[in-house]
PDB file of C-alpha atoms in Angstrom:
ATOM      1  CA  VAL A   1     -69.699  87.533 -43.767  1.00  0.00           C
ATOM      2  CA  ASP A   2     -69.099  84.800 -41.259  1.00  0.00           C
ATOM      3  CA  THR A   3     -71.036  86.196 -38.286  1.00  0.00           C
ATOM      4  CA  VAL A   4     -71.032  82.999 -36.255  1.00  0.00           C
ATOM      5  CA  GLY A   5     -67.799  81.189 -36.956  1.00  0.00           C
ATOM      6  CA  PHE A   6     -69.585  78.105 -38.264  1.00  0.00           C
ATOM      7  CA  GLY A   7     -70.782  79.394 -41.627  1.00  0.00           C
ATOM      8  CA  ASP A   8     -68.831  79.675 -44.855  1.00  0.00           C
ATOM      9  CA  SER A   9     -65.671  81.652 -44.265  1.00  0.00           C
ATOM     10  CA  ASP A  10     -63.822  83.766 -46.806  1.00  0.00           C
ATOM     11  CA  GLU A  11     -61.627  80.740 -47.401  1.00  0.00           C
ATOM     12  CA  GLY A  12     -64.766  78.771 -48.239  1.00  0.00           C
ATOM     13  CA  ARG A  13     -64.500  76.059 -45.562  1.00  0.00           C
ATOM     14  CA  PRO A  14     -66.927  75.891 -42.650  1.00  0.00           C
ATOM     15  CA  PHE A  15     -65.294  76.364 -39.265  1.00  0.00           C
ATOM     16  CA  ALA A  16     -66.705  73.142 -37.821  1.00  0.00           C
ATOM     17  CA  GLN A  17     -65.386  71.044 -40.709  1.00  0.00           C
ATOM     18  CA  GLU A  18     -61.902  72.417 -40.048  1.00  0.00           C
ATOM     19  CA  VAL A  19     -62.222  71.495 -36.377  1.00  0.00           C
ATOM     20  CA  ILE A  20     -63.498  68.008 -37.185  1.00  0.00           C
ATOM     21  CA  GLY A  21     -60.814  67.402 -39.804  1.00  0.00           C
ATOM     22  CA  GLY A  22     -58.067  68.600 -37.492  1.00  0.00           C
ATOM     23  CA  LEU A  23     -59.307  66.497 -34.591  1.00  0.00           C
ATOM     24  CA  ARG A  24     -59.549  63.374 -36.718  1.00  0.00           C
ATOM     25  CA  ARG A  25     -56.001  63.887 -38.010  1.00  0.00           C
ATOM     26  CA  ILE A  26     -54.646  64.490 -34.527  1.00  0.00           C
ATOM     27  CA  MET A  27     -56.659  61.963 -32.544  1.00  0.00           C
ATOM     28  CA  SER A  28     -57.169  58.938 -34.761  1.00  0.00           C
ATOM     29  CA  PRO A  29     -53.591  57.536 -34.658  1.00  0.00           C
ATOM     30  CA  TRP A  30     -53.494  57.954 -30.887  1.00  0.00           C
ATOM     31  CA  ALA A  31     -57.090  57.144 -29.941  1.00  0.00           C
ATOM     32  CA  VAL A  32     -56.288  53.577 -28.871  1.00  0.00           C
ATOM     33  CA  LEU A  33     -53.574  54.868 -26.533  1.00  0.00           C
ATOM     34  CA  LEU A  34     -55.716  57.452 -24.761  1.00  0.00           C
ATOM     35  CA  SER A  35     -57.015  56.650 -21.320  1.00  0.00           C
ATOM     36  CA  ASP A  36     -60.721  57.212 -20.659  1.00  0.00           C
ATOM     37  CA  ASP A  37     -59.857  60.249 -18.527  1.00  0.00           C
ATOM     38  CA  VAL A  38     -57.858  61.921 -21.289  1.00  0.00           C
ATOM     39  CA  ALA A  39     -60.544  61.235 -23.883  1.00  0.00           C
ATOM     40  CA  ARG A  40     -63.207  62.583 -21.551  1.00  0.00           C
ATOM     41  CA  ASP A  41     -61.197  65.737 -20.820  1.00  0.00           C
ATOM     42  CA  CYS A  42     -60.671  66.343 -24.540  1.00  0.00           C
ATOM     43  CA  SER A  43     -64.355  65.931 -25.279  1.00  0.00           C
ATOM     44  CA  VAL A  44     -65.389  68.295 -22.489  1.00  0.00           C
ATOM     45  CA  VAL A  45     -62.983  71.022 -23.613  1.00  0.00           C
ATOM     46  CA  ILE A  46     -64.007  70.711 -27.266  1.00  0.00           C
ATOM     47  CA  GLY A  47     -67.699  70.495 -26.407  1.00  0.00           C
ATOM     48  CA  GLY A  48     -67.491  73.545 -24.173  1.00  0.00           C
ATOM     49  CA  PHE A  49     -65.797  75.567 -26.902  1.00  0.00           C
ATOM     50  CA  ILE A  50     -68.361  74.635 -29.551  1.00  0.00           C
ATOM     51  CA  CYS A  51     -71.295  75.214 -27.179  1.00  0.00           C
ATOM     52  CA  LYS A  52     -69.958  78.687 -26.411  1.00  0.00           C
ATOM     53  CA  ARG A  53     -69.819  79.533 -30.125  1.00  0.00           C
ATOM     54  CA  LEU A  54     -73.379  78.320 -30.582  1.00  0.00           C
ATOM     55  CA  LEU A  55     -74.616  80.299 -27.574  1.00  0.00           C
ATOM     56  CA  ASP A  56     -72.885  83.411 -28.910  1.00  0.00           C
ATOM     57  CA  ALA A  57     -74.705  82.887 -32.197  1.00  0.00           C
ATOM     58  CA  VAL A  58     -78.049  82.512 -30.424  1.00  0.00           C
ATOM     59  CA  SER A  59     -77.543  85.631 -28.323  1.00  0.00           C
ATOM     60  CA  ARG A  60     -76.529  87.750 -31.324  1.00  0.00           C
ATOM     61  CA  ARG A  61     -79.358  86.399 -33.540  1.00  0.00           C
ATOM     62  CA  LYS A  62     -77.190  86.742 -36.605  1.00  0.00           C
ATOM     63  CA  VAL A  63     -78.003  83.470 -38.304  1.00  0.00           C
ATOM     64  CA  SER A  64     -79.961  83.017 -41.519  1.00  0.00           C
ATOM     65  CA  ALA A  65     -82.179  79.958 -42.056  1.00  0.00           C
ATOM     66  CA  SER A  66     -79.570  78.350 -44.321  1.00  0.00           C
ATOM     67  CA  GLY A  67     -76.837  79.260 -41.828  1.00  0.00           C
ATOM     68  CA  ALA A  68     -78.795  77.604 -39.018  1.00  0.00           C
ATOM     69  CA  LEU A  69     -79.156  74.427 -41.065  1.00  0.00           C
ATOM     70  CA  ARG A  70     -75.406  74.405 -41.796  1.00  0.00           C
ATOM     71  CA  ILE A  71     -74.626  74.872 -38.116  1.00  0.00           C
ATOM     72  CA  GLU A  72     -76.957  72.030 -37.164  1.00  0.00           C
ATOM     73  CA  GLN A  73     -75.256  69.721 -39.670  1.00  0.00           C
ATOM     74  CA  ASP A  74     -71.798  70.705 -38.418  1.00  0.00           C
ATOM     75  CA  ALA A  75     -72.915  70.328 -34.808  1.00  0.00           C
ATOM     76  CA  GLY A  76     -74.226  66.840 -35.634  1.00  0.00           C
ATOM     77  CA  ASP A  77     -70.802  65.875 -36.973  1.00  0.00           C
ATOM     78  CA  LEU A  78     -69.101  67.316 -33.913  1.00  0.00           C
ATOM     79  CA  ALA A  79     -71.546  65.592 -31.580  1.00  0.00           C
ATOM     80  CA  ALA A  80     -70.811  62.255 -33.251  1.00  0.00           C
ATOM     81  CA  LEU A  81     -67.096  62.883 -32.830  1.00  0.00           C
ATOM     82  CA  LEU A  82     -67.508  63.777 -29.153  1.00  0.00           C
ATOM     83  CA  GLU A  83     -69.656  60.708 -28.576  1.00  0.00           C
ATOM     84  CA  SER A  84     -66.955  58.537 -30.126  1.00  0.00           C
ATOM     85  CA  PHE A  85     -64.658  59.572 -27.247  1.00  0.00           C
ATOM     86  CA  GLY A  86     -67.122  57.848 -24.921  1.00  0.00           C
ATOM     87  CA  GLY A  87     -67.997  58.656 -21.348  1.00  0.00           C
ATOM     88  CA  LEU A  88     -70.987  60.313 -19.724  1.00  0.00           C
ATOM     89  CA  LYS A  89     -69.703  63.877 -20.112  1.00  0.00           C
ATOM     90  CA  ALA A  90     -68.964  63.379 -23.798  1.00  0.00           C
ATOM     91  CA  ARG A  91     -72.465  62.053 -24.449  1.00  0.00           C
ATOM     92  CA  ALA A  92     -74.000  64.929 -22.476  1.00  0.00           C
ATOM     93  CA  LYS A  93     -71.964  67.449 -24.475  1.00  0.00           C
ATOM     94  CA  ALA A  94     -73.112  65.797 -27.702  1.00  0.00           C
ATOM     95  CA  VAL A  95     -76.740  66.174 -26.640  1.00  0.00           C
ATOM     96  CA  ARG A  96     -76.158  69.821 -25.742  1.00  0.00           C
ATOM     97  CA  LEU A  97     -74.512  70.528 -29.078  1.00  0.00           C
ATOM     98  CA  LEU A  98     -77.502  69.293 -31.014  1.00  0.00           C
ATOM     99  CA  GLN A  99     -79.963  71.097 -28.730  1.00  0.00           C
ATOM    100  CA  ALA A 100     -78.062  74.353 -29.116  1.00  0.00           C
ATOM    101  CA  ALA A 101     -77.861  74.017 -32.880  1.00  0.00           C
ATOM    102  CA  ARG A 102     -81.576  73.320 -33.154  1.00  0.00           C
ATOM    103  CA  LEU A 103     -82.288  76.482 -31.156  1.00  0.00           C
ATOM    104  CA  LEU A 104     -81.047  78.553 -34.040  1.00  0.00           C
ATOM    105  CA  SER A 105     -84.058  77.663 -36.174  1.00  0.00           C
ATOM    106  CA  SER A 106     -86.559  77.873 -33.305  1.00  0.00           C
ATOM    107  CA  ASP A 107     -89.578  80.164 -33.744  1.00  0.00           C
ATOM    108  CA  ASN A 108     -89.381  81.325 -30.143  1.00  0.00           C
ATOM    109  CA  LEU A 109     -85.661  81.708 -29.614  1.00  0.00           C
ATOM    110  CA  GLU A 110     -85.787  83.231 -26.123  1.00  0.00           C
ATOM    111  CA  ASP A 111     -87.991  80.499 -24.622  1.00  0.00           C
ATOM    112  CA  ALA A 112     -85.975  77.779 -26.320  1.00  0.00           C
ATOM    113  CA  ALA A 113     -82.686  79.283 -25.094  1.00  0.00           C
ATOM    114  CA  GLU A 114     -84.000  79.434 -21.525  1.00  0.00           C
ATOM    115  CA  GLU A 115     -85.166  75.814 -21.726  1.00  0.00           C
ATOM    116  CA  TRP A 116     -81.756  74.785 -23.064  1.00  0.00           C
ATOM    117  CA  ALA A 117     -79.929  76.588 -20.244  1.00  0.00           C
ATOM    118  CA  VAL A 118     -82.081  74.790 -17.651  1.00  0.00           C
ATOM    119  CA  SER A 119     -81.429  71.415 -19.302  1.00  0.00           C
ATOM    120  CA  CYS A 120     -77.678  72.141 -19.265  1.00  0.00           C
ATOM    121  CA  SER A 121     -77.784  72.819 -15.531  1.00  0.00           C
ATOM    122  CA  ARG A 122     -79.659  69.579 -14.967  1.00  0.00           C
ATOM    123  CA  LEU A 123     -77.227  67.580 -17.096  1.00  0.00           C
ATOM    124  CA  THR A 124     -74.283  69.067 -15.237  1.00  0.00           C
ATOM    125  CA  LEU A 125     -75.718  67.997 -11.872  1.00  0.00           C
ATOM    126  CA  GLU A 126     -76.407  64.501 -13.213  1.00  0.00           C
ATOM    127  CA  GLU A 127     -72.866  64.269 -14.596  1.00  0.00           C
ATOM    128  CA  GLU A 128     -71.355  65.312 -11.288  1.00  0.00           C
ATOM    129  CA  ALA A 129     -73.500  62.823  -9.373  1.00  0.00           C
ATOM    130  CA  ALA A 130     -72.515  60.018 -11.748  1.00  0.00           C
ATOM    131  CA  LEU A 131     -68.812  60.810 -11.361  1.00  0.00           C
ATOM    132  CA  LEU A 132     -68.861  60.710  -7.530  1.00  0.00           C
TER     133      LEU A 132
END
């Protein structure tokens, strides 16, 4: 059963790989034509969506050790893709993705989740300050 949305689905393909594959197909021919603003907006939307899925997984605690490793690998791929869009927000989202994925294998999930939430707030303030 795919409890998180990132693990193996009934169709046998991990959710994140489908997202990555689709994004590469859609974005790569047009990447050189995108303005920085458009690329940044895309990365923020995608990053927010993936982070929400990871947070849902953490809050439900329905991830096996092998599932957590798979999610971390998928999140690493997604983070690299987001970072390739460039911009401060994209890099911050990439960092958050990896932090969230690593939470899933943490021994003390509640403390780690709280720490991650605080670091997200801090990053958001830094992003906003940098964009002013």
